[in-house]
Amino acid sequence: MSFIKRLVAFIFYGNYFYGLCTVALSIEASLQQQVALNIALYYIFLYTATIVYYTKAYLGEINPATVNKRSQWYLKNRKFVWLSQYVFICITLGIGIYLFIGYIHNFKTLTIIEWAEIFIFPIIALSYYGISPIKSTQINLRQTGWLKPFFIGFVWGGAVTIYPLLFYQIQTGFHHSISFYGSFLFIKNWMFITVLSIMFDIKDYAADHNRRLKTFVVRIGIRKTIFFIIIPLSIIGFISYIIFVVAMHFPLVRILFNSIPFILLLIVAGSLQHRKSILYYLAVIDGLMLVKAACGILGVLLS
């Protein structure tokens, strides 16, 4: 394997790209809500926490007989992955403790709703893999079939839209209730990533079918999922966005930049009728998150 191929595998299989997407989308959300960017430690925490979460999921699924290239990569690089996982866990915990102690007085002023916003997303994220501190309440949301993408989108939407604003409040001590525009951004990110997750289910069609996991793809097939679920949701999201930004009198440049991800979403959806490699899903489909963030940031800076 060439150096370039090894590097690409390292970035995408190792979940480093997911971390980058989380940070980029968080910066986009802050700029769009006209809130100052958070300190660098916050973004490092977000980056490492994302890697730890996704790596934990794959470390538990390594099978020596697997034909999945991503799982094979984890098996081949098992020692490195475990070492890096421990390092990232230490970094995440260290920064988390440091920030909590540093802003403990502002944490004490948070309202019940704000505490609920802090805990709801990690609780759902952990429940997705059946992780719970209370054994009697363990729920594996990953087994919910067609609801699964909506849980994924909800957690991502909260992490990249709600958390940047919350931490900015904790930093400054000033409370800012989520505006109508902020709520729209959360729903927009939620549904955008939900659609990407449904696309990802196409990759797992065979495995989900064998496990009798009733995703959209298993229930109605790949073609119907693309034309009756993915494309309609993308079009509805695009139309909703256009109506909203026109009503809000957004600058044309900003509207055009933020329209690009929706157009690309439709193009990529059409391409999924034919079999794609796992790197296509990781680089192209997940790459739409980075494209969305870049377009959102440029839309704000250039308008």
PDB file of C-alpha atoms in Angstrom:
ATOM      1  CA  MET A   1       0.000   0.000   0.000  1.00  0.00           C
ATOM      2  CA  SER A   2       1.392   3.420  -0.988  1.00  0.00           C
ATOM      3  CA  PHE A   3       2.002   6.204   1.519  1.00  0.00           C
ATOM      4  CA  ILE A   4      -0.992   8.199   0.200  1.00  0.00           C
ATOM      5  CA  LYS A   5      -3.343   5.234   0.598  1.00  0.00           C
ATOM      6  CA  ARG A   6      -2.059   4.563   4.119  1.00  0.00           C
ATOM      7  CA  LEU A   7      -2.526   8.219   5.012  1.00  0.00           C
ATOM      8  CA  VAL A   8      -6.083   8.268   3.652  1.00  0.00           C
ATOM      9  CA  ALA A   9      -6.929   5.093   5.564  1.00  0.00           C
ATOM     10  CA  PHE A  10      -5.389   6.571   8.727  1.00  0.00           C
ATOM     11  CA  ILE A  11      -7.425   9.785   8.478  1.00  0.00           C
ATOM     12  CA  PHE A  12     -10.784   8.221   7.648  1.00  0.00           C
ATOM     13  CA  TYR A  13     -10.641   4.806   9.348  1.00  0.00           C
ATOM     14  CA  GLY A  14      -9.099   6.337  12.463  1.00  0.00           C
ATOM     15  CA  ASN A  15     -12.023   8.803  12.780  1.00  0.00           C
ATOM     16  CA  TYR A  16      -9.740  11.834  12.634  1.00  0.00           C
ATOM     17  CA  PHE A  17     -11.900  13.192   9.832  1.00  0.00           C
ATOM     18  CA  TYR A  18     -14.996  12.972  12.051  1.00  0.00           C
ATOM     19  CA  GLY A  19     -13.208  15.109  14.630  1.00  0.00           C
ATOM     20  CA  LEU A  20     -12.388  17.700  11.979  1.00  0.00           C
ATOM     21  CA  CYS A  21     -16.021  17.786  10.830  1.00  0.00           C
ATOM     22  CA  THR A  22     -17.255  18.331  14.398  1.00  0.00           C
ATOM     23  CA  VAL A  23     -14.927  21.292  14.921  1.00  0.00           C
ATOM     24  CA  ALA A  24     -15.697  22.826  11.517  1.00  0.00           C
ATOM     25  CA  LEU A  25     -19.470  22.554  11.992  1.00  0.00           C
ATOM     26  CA  SER A  26     -19.153  24.054  15.483  1.00  0.00           C
ATOM     27  CA  ILE A  27     -17.256  27.056  14.127  1.00  0.00           C
ATOM     28  CA  GLU A  28     -19.881  27.449  11.396  1.00  0.00           C
ATOM     29  CA  ALA A  29     -22.713  27.417  13.966  1.00  0.00           C
ATOM     30  CA  SER A  30     -20.998  30.035  16.144  1.00  0.00           C
ATOM     31  CA  LEU A  31     -20.430  32.392  13.208  1.00  0.00           C
ATOM     32  CA  GLN A  32     -23.965  31.933  11.924  1.00  0.00           C
ATOM     33  CA  GLN A  33     -25.398  32.710  15.369  1.00  0.00           C
ATOM     34  CA  GLN A  34     -23.100  35.754  15.604  1.00  0.00           C
ATOM     35  CA  VAL A  35     -21.378  34.392  18.707  1.00  0.00           C
ATOM     36  CA  ALA A  36     -17.616  34.738  19.248  1.00  0.00           C
ATOM     37  CA  LEU A  37     -15.565  31.573  18.794  1.00  0.00           C
ATOM     38  CA  ASN A  38     -14.722  29.595  21.909  1.00  0.00           C
ATOM     39  CA  ILE A  39     -11.214  29.094  23.272  1.00  0.00           C
ATOM     40  CA  ALA A  40      -8.951  26.581  21.521  1.00  0.00           C
ATOM     41  CA  LEU A  41      -9.182  24.060  24.382  1.00  0.00           C
ATOM     42  CA  TYR A  42     -12.918  23.693  23.747  1.00  0.00           C
ATOM     43  CA  TYR A  43     -12.341  22.650  20.139  1.00  0.00           C
ATOM     44  CA  ILE A  44      -9.527  20.272  21.120  1.00  0.00           C
ATOM     45  CA  PHE A  45     -11.902  18.691  23.659  1.00  0.00           C
ATOM     46  CA  LEU A  46     -14.608  18.351  21.002  1.00  0.00           C
ATOM     47  CA  TYR A  47     -12.129  16.877  18.515  1.00  0.00           C
ATOM     48  CA  THR A  48     -10.672  14.251  20.854  1.00  0.00           C
ATOM     49  CA  ALA A  49     -14.069  13.338  22.352  1.00  0.00           C
ATOM     50  CA  THR A  50     -15.400  12.631  18.841  1.00  0.00           C
ATOM     51  CA  ILE A  51     -12.449  10.357  18.046  1.00  0.00           C
ATOM     52  CA  VAL A  52     -12.763   8.507  21.370  1.00  0.00           C
ATOM     53  CA  TYR A  53     -16.483   7.908  20.830  1.00  0.00           C
ATOM     54  CA  TYR A  54     -16.249   6.540  17.292  1.00  0.00           C
ATOM     55  CA  THR A  55     -13.092   4.536  17.960  1.00  0.00           C
ATOM     56  CA  LYS A  56     -14.683   2.895  21.024  1.00  0.00           C
ATOM     57  CA  ALA A  57     -17.495   1.664  18.811  1.00  0.00           C
ATOM     58  CA  TYR A  58     -15.143   0.030  16.305  1.00  0.00           C
ATOM     59  CA  LEU A  59     -12.752  -1.472  18.835  1.00  0.00           C
ATOM     60  CA  GLY A  60     -15.614  -3.632  20.090  1.00  0.00           C
ATOM     61  CA  GLU A  61     -16.429  -4.933  16.607  1.00  0.00           C
ATOM     62  CA  ILE A  62     -13.055  -6.308  15.470  1.00  0.00           C
ATOM     63  CA  ASN A  63     -13.413  -9.785  14.026  1.00  0.00           C
ATOM     64  CA  PRO A  64     -10.343 -11.628  12.606  1.00  0.00           C
ATOM     65  CA  ALA A  65     -12.562 -13.159   9.898  1.00  0.00           C
ATOM     66  CA  THR A  66     -14.055  -9.855   8.765  1.00  0.00           C
ATOM     67  CA  VAL A  67     -13.987  -8.734   5.135  1.00  0.00           C
ATOM     68  CA  ASN A  68     -14.765  -5.140   6.103  1.00  0.00           C
ATOM     69  CA  LYS A  69     -11.724  -3.021   5.155  1.00  0.00           C
ATOM     70  CA  ARG A  70     -12.272  -0.637   8.025  1.00  0.00           C
ATOM     71  CA  SER A  71     -12.368  -3.489  10.550  1.00  0.00           C
ATOM     72  CA  GLN A  72      -9.290  -5.025   8.902  1.00  0.00           C
ATOM     73  CA  TRP A  73      -7.478  -1.699   9.392  1.00  0.00           C
ATOM     74  CA  TYR A  74      -8.367  -1.738  13.096  1.00  0.00           C
ATOM     75  CA  LEU A  75      -7.171  -5.320  13.403  1.00  0.00           C
ATOM     76  CA  LYS A  76      -3.863  -4.576  11.645  1.00  0.00           C
ATOM     77  CA  ASN A  77      -3.236  -1.414  13.700  1.00  0.00           C
ATOM     78  CA  ARG A  78      -4.705  -2.704  16.944  1.00  0.00           C
ATOM     79  CA  LYS A  79      -1.787  -1.692  19.227  1.00  0.00           C
ATOM     80  CA  PHE A  80      -1.540   1.801  17.787  1.00  0.00           C
ATOM     81  CA  VAL A  81      -5.310   2.332  17.971  1.00  0.00           C
ATOM     82  CA  TRP A  82      -5.470   1.250  21.623  1.00  0.00           C
ATOM     83  CA  LEU A  83      -2.510   3.461  22.522  1.00  0.00           C
ATOM     84  CA  SER A  84      -3.955   6.481  20.722  1.00  0.00           C
ATOM     85  CA  GLN A  85      -7.339   5.792  22.304  1.00  0.00           C
ATOM     86  CA  TYR A  86      -5.832   5.973  25.802  1.00  0.00           C
ATOM     87  CA  VAL A  87      -3.985   9.181  24.857  1.00  0.00           C
ATOM     88  CA  PHE A  88      -7.162  10.814  23.519  1.00  0.00           C
ATOM     89  CA  ILE A  89      -9.148   9.698  26.558  1.00  0.00           C
ATOM     90  CA  CYS A  90      -6.554  11.327  28.825  1.00  0.00           C
ATOM     91  CA  ILE A  91      -6.610  14.522  26.763  1.00  0.00           C
ATOM     92  CA  THR A  92     -10.415  14.631  26.759  1.00  0.00           C
ATOM     93  CA  LEU A  93     -10.715  14.011  30.504  1.00  0.00           C
ATOM     94  CA  GLY A  94      -7.851  16.387  31.295  1.00  0.00           C
ATOM     95  CA  ILE A  95      -9.330  19.267  29.307  1.00  0.00           C
ATOM     96  CA  GLY A  96     -12.841  18.513  30.582  1.00  0.00           C
ATOM     97  CA  ILE A  97     -11.721  18.643  34.226  1.00  0.00           C
ATOM     98  CA  TYR A  98      -9.589  21.746  33.615  1.00  0.00           C
ATOM     99  CA  LEU A  99     -12.479  23.625  31.967  1.00  0.00           C
ATOM    100  CA  PHE A 100     -14.967  22.557  34.624  1.00  0.00           C
ATOM    101  CA  ILE A 101     -12.714  23.742  37.462  1.00  0.00           C
ATOM    102  CA  GLY A 102     -11.785  26.922  35.592  1.00  0.00           C
ATOM    103  CA  TYR A 103     -15.408  27.925  34.993  1.00  0.00           C
ATOM    104  CA  ILE A 104     -17.026  26.238  38.009  1.00  0.00           C
ATOM    105  CA  HIS A 105     -18.645  29.475  39.193  1.00  0.00           C
ATOM    106  CA  ASN A 106     -20.374  29.935  35.850  1.00  0.00           C
ATOM    107  CA  PHE A 107     -21.443  26.285  35.796  1.00  0.00           C
ATOM    108  CA  LYS A 108     -23.285  26.957  39.060  1.00  0.00           C
ATOM    109  CA  THR A 109     -25.429  29.596  37.350  1.00  0.00           C
ATOM    110  CA  LEU A 110     -26.747  27.280  34.631  1.00  0.00           C
ATOM    111  CA  THR A 111     -30.485  26.761  34.540  1.00  0.00           C
ATOM    112  CA  ILE A 112     -32.210  23.363  34.595  1.00  0.00           C
ATOM    113  CA  ILE A 113     -32.893  23.660  30.877  1.00  0.00           C
ATOM    114  CA  GLU A 114     -29.224  24.398  30.168  1.00  0.00           C
ATOM    115  CA  TRP A 115     -28.121  21.388  32.246  1.00  0.00           C
ATOM    116  CA  ALA A 116     -30.646  19.287  30.319  1.00  0.00           C
ATOM    117  CA  GLU A 117     -29.114  20.524  27.048  1.00  0.00           C
ATOM    118  CA  ILE A 118     -25.659  19.512  28.298  1.00  0.00           C
ATOM    119  CA  PHE A 119     -26.658  15.960  29.263  1.00  0.00           C
ATOM    120  CA  ILE A 120     -29.302  14.958  26.694  1.00  0.00           C
ATOM    121  CA  PHE A 121     -26.896  14.557  23.779  1.00  0.00           C
ATOM    122  CA  PRO A 122     -24.195  12.411  25.464  1.00  0.00           C
ATOM    123  CA  ILE A 123     -26.910  10.262  27.068  1.00  0.00           C
ATOM    124  CA  ILE A 124     -28.413   9.503  23.661  1.00  0.00           C
ATOM    125  CA  ALA A 125     -24.935   9.031  22.152  1.00  0.00           C
ATOM    126  CA  LEU A 126     -24.016   6.441  24.806  1.00  0.00           C
ATOM    127  CA  SER A 127     -27.435   4.778  24.554  1.00  0.00           C
ATOM    128  CA  TYR A 128     -26.809   4.337  20.826  1.00  0.00           C
ATOM    129  CA  TYR A 129     -24.306   1.616  21.774  1.00  0.00           C
ATOM    130  CA  GLY A 130     -26.224   0.397  24.813  1.00  0.00           C
ATOM    131  CA  ILE A 131     -23.863   2.108  27.271  1.00  0.00           C
ATOM    132  CA  SER A 132     -25.544   3.135  30.514  1.00  0.00           C
ATOM    133  CA  PRO A 133     -24.357   3.508  34.140  1.00  0.00           C
ATOM    134  CA  ILE A 134     -27.595   1.799  35.207  1.00  0.00           C
ATOM    135  CA  LYS A 135     -27.747  -1.748  33.835  1.00  0.00           C
ATOM    136  CA  SER A 136     -31.514  -2.013  34.210  1.00  0.00           C
ATOM    137  CA  THR A 137     -32.012   0.980  31.901  1.00  0.00           C
ATOM    138  CA  GLN A 138     -29.692  -0.060  29.083  1.00  0.00           C
ATOM    139  CA  ILE A 139     -31.204   0.789  25.694  1.00  0.00           C
ATOM    140  CA  ASN A 140     -29.417   0.125  22.418  1.00  0.00           C
ATOM    141  CA  LEU A 141     -30.695   2.832  20.090  1.00  0.00           C
ATOM    142  CA  ARG A 142     -28.594   1.370  17.285  1.00  0.00           C
ATOM    143  CA  GLN A 143     -31.162  -1.424  17.048  1.00  0.00           C
ATOM    144  CA  THR A 144     -34.092   0.932  16.422  1.00  0.00           C
ATOM    145  CA  GLY A 145     -33.990   0.420  12.651  1.00  0.00           C
ATOM    146  CA  TRP A 146     -35.352   3.361  10.688  1.00  0.00           C
ATOM    147  CA  LEU A 147     -35.158   5.666  13.748  1.00  0.00           C
ATOM    148  CA  LYS A 148     -31.386   5.148  14.039  1.00  0.00           C
ATOM    149  CA  PRO A 149     -30.360   7.938  11.604  1.00  0.00           C
ATOM    150  CA  PHE A 150     -32.556  10.445  13.438  1.00  0.00           C
ATOM    151  CA  PHE A 151     -30.792   9.716  16.745  1.00  0.00           C
ATOM    152  CA  ILE A 152     -27.397  10.157  15.059  1.00  0.00           C
ATOM    153  CA  GLY A 153     -28.468  13.441  13.481  1.00  0.00           C
ATOM    154  CA  PHE A 154     -29.936  14.672  16.770  1.00  0.00           C
ATOM    155  CA  VAL A 155     -26.673  14.099  18.675  1.00  0.00           C
ATOM    156  CA  TRP A 156     -24.553  15.705  15.959  1.00  0.00           C
ATOM    157  CA  GLY A 157     -26.971  18.634  15.702  1.00  0.00           C
ATOM    158  CA  GLY A 158     -26.711  19.248  19.441  1.00  0.00           C
ATOM    159  CA  ALA A 159     -22.926  18.832  19.582  1.00  0.00           C
ATOM    160  CA  VAL A 160     -22.208  21.281  16.774  1.00  0.00           C
ATOM    161  CA  THR A 161     -25.079  23.769  17.211  1.00  0.00           C
ATOM    162  CA  ILE A 162     -26.146  23.873  20.881  1.00  0.00           C
ATOM    163  CA  TYR A 163     -22.824  23.153  22.615  1.00  0.00           C
ATOM    164  CA  PRO A 164     -20.809  26.048  21.097  1.00  0.00           C
ATOM    165  CA  LEU A 165     -23.409  28.520  22.366  1.00  0.00           C
ATOM    166  CA  LEU A 166     -23.636  26.820  25.766  1.00  0.00           C
ATOM    167  CA  PHE A 167     -19.893  26.849  26.317  1.00  0.00           C
ATOM    168  CA  TYR A 168     -19.695  30.472  25.229  1.00  0.00           C
ATOM    169  CA  GLN A 169     -22.255  31.210  27.959  1.00  0.00           C
ATOM    170  CA  ILE A 170     -20.167  29.282  30.478  1.00  0.00           C
ATOM    171  CA  GLN A 171     -17.052  31.198  29.405  1.00  0.00           C
ATOM    172  CA  THR A 172     -18.616  34.629  29.667  1.00  0.00           C
ATOM    173  CA  GLY A 173     -21.207  34.079  32.398  1.00  0.00           C
ATOM    174  CA  PHE A 174     -23.873  35.703  30.216  1.00  0.00           C
ATOM    175  CA  HIS A 175     -26.966  33.620  29.396  1.00  0.00           C
ATOM    176  CA  HIS A 176     -28.276  33.672  25.845  1.00  0.00           C
ATOM    177  CA  SER A 177     -31.510  31.825  25.184  1.00  0.00           C
ATOM    178  CA  ILE A 178     -31.572  29.936  21.898  1.00  0.00           C
ATOM    179  CA  SER A 179     -33.124  32.191  19.282  1.00  0.00           C
ATOM    180  CA  PHE A 180     -35.597  31.198  16.592  1.00  0.00           C
ATOM    181  CA  TYR A 181     -32.707  31.302  14.142  1.00  0.00           C
ATOM    182  CA  GLY A 182     -30.587  29.108  16.444  1.00  0.00           C
ATOM    183  CA  SER A 183     -33.431  26.585  16.658  1.00  0.00           C
ATOM    184  CA  PHE A 184     -33.677  26.557  12.869  1.00  0.00           C
ATOM    185  CA  LEU A 185     -29.926  25.924  12.593  1.00  0.00           C
ATOM    186  CA  PHE A 186     -30.191  23.018  15.034  1.00  0.00           C
ATOM    187  CA  ILE A 187     -33.025  21.416  13.049  1.00  0.00           C
ATOM    188  CA  LYS A 188     -31.156  22.076   9.802  1.00  0.00           C
ATOM    189  CA  ASN A 189     -28.002  20.344  11.068  1.00  0.00           C
ATOM    190  CA  TRP A 190     -30.081  17.551  12.621  1.00  0.00           C
ATOM    191  CA  MET A 191     -31.880  16.740   9.380  1.00  0.00           C
ATOM    192  CA  PHE A 192     -28.804  17.215   7.148  1.00  0.00           C
ATOM    193  CA  ILE A 193     -26.791  14.676   9.114  1.00  0.00           C
ATOM    194  CA  THR A 194     -29.833  12.394   9.405  1.00  0.00           C
ATOM    195  CA  VAL A 195     -29.950  12.220   5.610  1.00  0.00           C
ATOM    196  CA  LEU A 196     -26.216  11.430   5.513  1.00  0.00           C
ATOM    197  CA  SER A 197     -26.808   8.639   8.043  1.00  0.00           C
ATOM    198  CA  ILE A 198     -29.566   7.152   5.888  1.00  0.00           C
ATOM    199  CA  MET A 199     -27.126   7.202   2.976  1.00  0.00           C
ATOM    200  CA  PHE A 200     -24.621   5.364   5.160  1.00  0.00           C
ATOM    201  CA  ASP A 201     -27.198   2.641   5.843  1.00  0.00           C
ATOM    202  CA  ILE A 202     -26.985   1.733   2.155  1.00  0.00           C
ATOM    203  CA  LYS A 203     -23.388   0.611   2.788  1.00  0.00           C
ATOM    204  CA  ASP A 204     -24.567  -1.624   5.644  1.00  0.00           C
ATOM    205  CA  TYR A 205     -27.548  -3.077   3.774  1.00  0.00           C
ATOM    206  CA  ALA A 206     -26.317  -6.690   3.728  1.00  0.00           C
ATOM    207  CA  ALA A 207     -25.168  -6.707   7.359  1.00  0.00           C
ATOM    208  CA  ASP A 208     -28.339  -5.012   8.599  1.00  0.00           C
ATOM    209  CA  HIS A 209     -30.466  -7.441   6.587  1.00  0.00           C
ATOM    210  CA  ASN A 210     -28.691 -10.419   8.178  1.00  0.00           C
ATOM    211  CA  ARG A 211     -29.162  -8.900  11.649  1.00  0.00           C
ATOM    212  CA  ARG A 212     -32.827  -8.203  10.814  1.00  0.00           C
ATOM    213  CA  LEU A 213     -32.294  -4.553  11.587  1.00  0.00           C
ATOM    214  CA  LYS A 214     -35.193  -2.803   9.856  1.00  0.00           C
ATOM    215  CA  THR A 215     -33.512   0.304   8.466  1.00  0.00           C
ATOM    216  CA  PHE A 216     -35.137   2.195   5.591  1.00  0.00           C
ATOM    217  CA  VAL A 217     -32.872   0.346   3.151  1.00  0.00           C
ATOM    218  CA  VAL A 218     -33.776  -3.098   4.527  1.00  0.00           C
ATOM    219  CA  ARG A 219     -37.496  -2.271   4.638  1.00  0.00           C
ATOM    220  CA  ILE A 220     -37.989  -0.797   1.166  1.00  0.00           C
ATOM    221  CA  GLY A 221     -34.732  -1.391  -0.735  1.00  0.00           C
ATOM    222  CA  ILE A 222     -31.902   0.838  -1.929  1.00  0.00           C
ATOM    223  CA  ARG A 223     -33.608   2.499  -4.907  1.00  0.00           C
ATOM    224  CA  LYS A 224     -36.806   3.387  -3.025  1.00  0.00           C
ATOM    225  CA  THR A 225     -34.767   4.683  -0.081  1.00  0.00           C
ATOM    226  CA  ILE A 226     -32.911   7.023  -2.436  1.00  0.00           C
ATOM    227  CA  PHE A 227     -35.940   8.280  -4.386  1.00  0.00           C
ATOM    228  CA  PHE A 228     -38.664   8.135  -1.713  1.00  0.00           C
ATOM    229  CA  ILE A 229     -36.685   9.038   1.424  1.00  0.00           C
ATOM    230  CA  ILE A 230     -33.295  10.668   0.803  1.00  0.00           C
ATOM    231  CA  ILE A 231     -34.120  12.891  -2.174  1.00  0.00           C
ATOM    232  CA  PRO A 232     -37.523  14.083  -0.821  1.00  0.00           C
ATOM    233  CA  LEU A 233     -35.983  14.916   2.592  1.00  0.00           C
ATOM    234  CA  SER A 234     -33.158  16.806   0.854  1.00  0.00           C
ATOM    235  CA  ILE A 235     -35.599  18.779  -1.317  1.00  0.00           C
ATOM    236  CA  ILE A 236     -37.846  19.583   1.657  1.00  0.00           C
ATOM    237  CA  GLY A 237     -34.802  20.757   3.620  1.00  0.00           C
ATOM    238  CA  PHE A 238     -33.624  22.911   0.711  1.00  0.00           C
ATOM    239  CA  ILE A 239     -37.053  24.502   0.176  1.00  0.00           C
ATOM    240  CA  SER A 240     -37.410  25.145   3.927  1.00  0.00           C
ATOM    241  CA  TYR A 241     -33.983  26.792   3.958  1.00  0.00           C
ATOM    242  CA  ILE A 242     -34.797  29.046   0.981  1.00  0.00           C
ATOM    243  CA  ILE A 243     -38.128  30.138   2.505  1.00  0.00           C
ATOM    244  CA  PHE A 244     -36.425  30.878   5.830  1.00  0.00           C
ATOM    245  CA  VAL A 245     -33.477  32.879   4.488  1.00  0.00           C
ATOM    246  CA  VAL A 246     -35.652  34.880   2.088  1.00  0.00           C
ATOM    247  CA  ALA A 247     -38.014  35.731   4.965  1.00  0.00           C
ATOM    248  CA  MET A 248     -34.964  36.725   7.079  1.00  0.00           C
ATOM    249  CA  HIS A 249     -33.618  38.874   4.199  1.00  0.00           C
ATOM    250  CA  PHE A 250     -30.232  37.169   4.099  1.00  0.00           C
ATOM    251  CA  PRO A 251     -27.632  38.470   1.617  1.00  0.00           C
ATOM    252  CA  LEU A 252     -27.619  36.697  -1.753  1.00  0.00           C
ATOM    253  CA  VAL A 253     -23.983  35.592  -1.360  1.00  0.00           C
ATOM    254  CA  ARG A 254     -24.804  33.844   1.911  1.00  0.00           C
ATOM    255  CA  ILE A 255     -27.854  32.149   0.407  1.00  0.00           C
ATOM    256  CA  LEU A 256     -25.865  30.881  -2.569  1.00  0.00           C
ATOM    257  CA  PHE A 257     -23.010  29.488  -0.484  1.00  0.00           C
ATOM    258  CA  ASN A 258     -25.388  27.672   1.871  1.00  0.00           C
ATOM    259  CA  SER A 259     -27.304  26.207  -1.067  1.00  0.00           C
ATOM    260  CA  ILE A 260     -24.247  24.318  -2.338  1.00  0.00           C
ATOM    261  CA  PRO A 261     -24.402  21.474   0.273  1.00  0.00           C
ATOM    262  CA  PHE A 262     -28.055  20.749  -0.597  1.00  0.00           C
ATOM    263  CA  ILE A 263     -27.240  20.523  -4.307  1.00  0.00           C
ATOM    264  CA  LEU A 264     -24.283  18.226  -3.607  1.00  0.00           C
ATOM    265  CA  LEU A 265     -26.516  16.148  -1.327  1.00  0.00           C
ATOM    266  CA  LEU A 266     -28.854  15.450  -4.258  1.00  0.00           C
ATOM    267  CA  ILE A 267     -25.957  14.636  -6.592  1.00  0.00           C
ATOM    268  CA  VAL A 268     -24.367  12.200  -4.117  1.00  0.00           C
ATOM    269  CA  ALA A 269     -27.765  10.598  -3.417  1.00  0.00           C
ATOM    270  CA  GLY A 270     -28.157   9.819  -7.118  1.00  0.00           C
ATOM    271  CA  SER A 271     -24.691   8.241  -7.234  1.00  0.00           C
ATOM    272  CA  LEU A 272     -25.614   5.668  -4.566  1.00  0.00           C
ATOM    273  CA  GLN A 273     -27.615   3.552  -7.009  1.00  0.00           C
ATOM    274  CA  HIS A 274     -24.326   1.833  -7.836  1.00  0.00           C
ATOM    275  CA  ARG A 275     -22.079   0.013  -5.368  1.00  0.00           C
ATOM    276  CA  LYS A 276     -19.428   2.193  -3.718  1.00  0.00           C
ATOM    277  CA  SER A 277     -16.360   1.477  -1.588  1.00  0.00           C
ATOM    278  CA  ILE A 278     -16.329   2.190   2.146  1.00  0.00           C
ATOM    279  CA  LEU A 279     -13.880   5.058   1.557  1.00  0.00           C
ATOM    280  CA  TYR A 280     -16.429   6.647  -0.783  1.00  0.00           C
ATOM    281  CA  TYR A 281     -18.925   6.753   2.072  1.00  0.00           C
ATOM    282  CA  LEU A 282     -16.340   8.074   4.532  1.00  0.00           C
ATOM    283  CA  ALA A 283     -14.732  10.644   2.225  1.00  0.00           C
ATOM    284  CA  VAL A 284     -17.603  11.756   0.002  1.00  0.00           C
ATOM    285  CA  ILE A 285     -20.749  11.314   2.080  1.00  0.00           C
ATOM    286  CA  ASP A 286     -19.226  12.323   5.423  1.00  0.00           C
ATOM    287  CA  GLY A 287     -17.194  14.881   3.483  1.00  0.00           C
ATOM    288  CA  LEU A 288     -20.441  16.738   2.842  1.00  0.00           C
ATOM    289  CA  MET A 289     -20.339  17.770   6.521  1.00  0.00           C
ATOM    290  CA  LEU A 290     -17.013  19.517   5.946  1.00  0.00           C
ATOM    291  CA  VAL A 291     -18.307  21.073   2.722  1.00  0.00           C
ATOM    292  CA  LYS A 292     -21.388  22.318   4.555  1.00  0.00           C
ATOM    293  CA  ALA A 293     -19.241  23.865   7.295  1.00  0.00           C
ATOM    294  CA  ALA A 294     -16.913  25.533   4.757  1.00  0.00           C
ATOM    295  CA  CYS A 295     -19.835  26.941   2.779  1.00  0.00           C
ATOM    296  CA  GLY A 296     -21.536  28.213   5.941  1.00  0.00           C
ATOM    297  CA  ILE A 297     -18.342  29.891   7.160  1.00  0.00           C
ATOM    298  CA  LEU A 298     -17.636  31.504   3.786  1.00  0.00           C
ATOM    299  CA  GLY A 299     -21.257  32.616   3.524  1.00  0.00           C
ATOM    300  CA  VAL A 300     -20.920  34.543   6.772  1.00  0.00           C
ATOM    301  CA  LEU A 301     -17.452  35.963   6.115  1.00  0.00           C
ATOM    302  CA  LEU A 302     -18.164  37.095   2.552  1.00  0.00           C
ATOM    303  CA  SER A 303     -21.624  38.568   3.106  1.00  0.00           C
TER     304      SER A 303
END
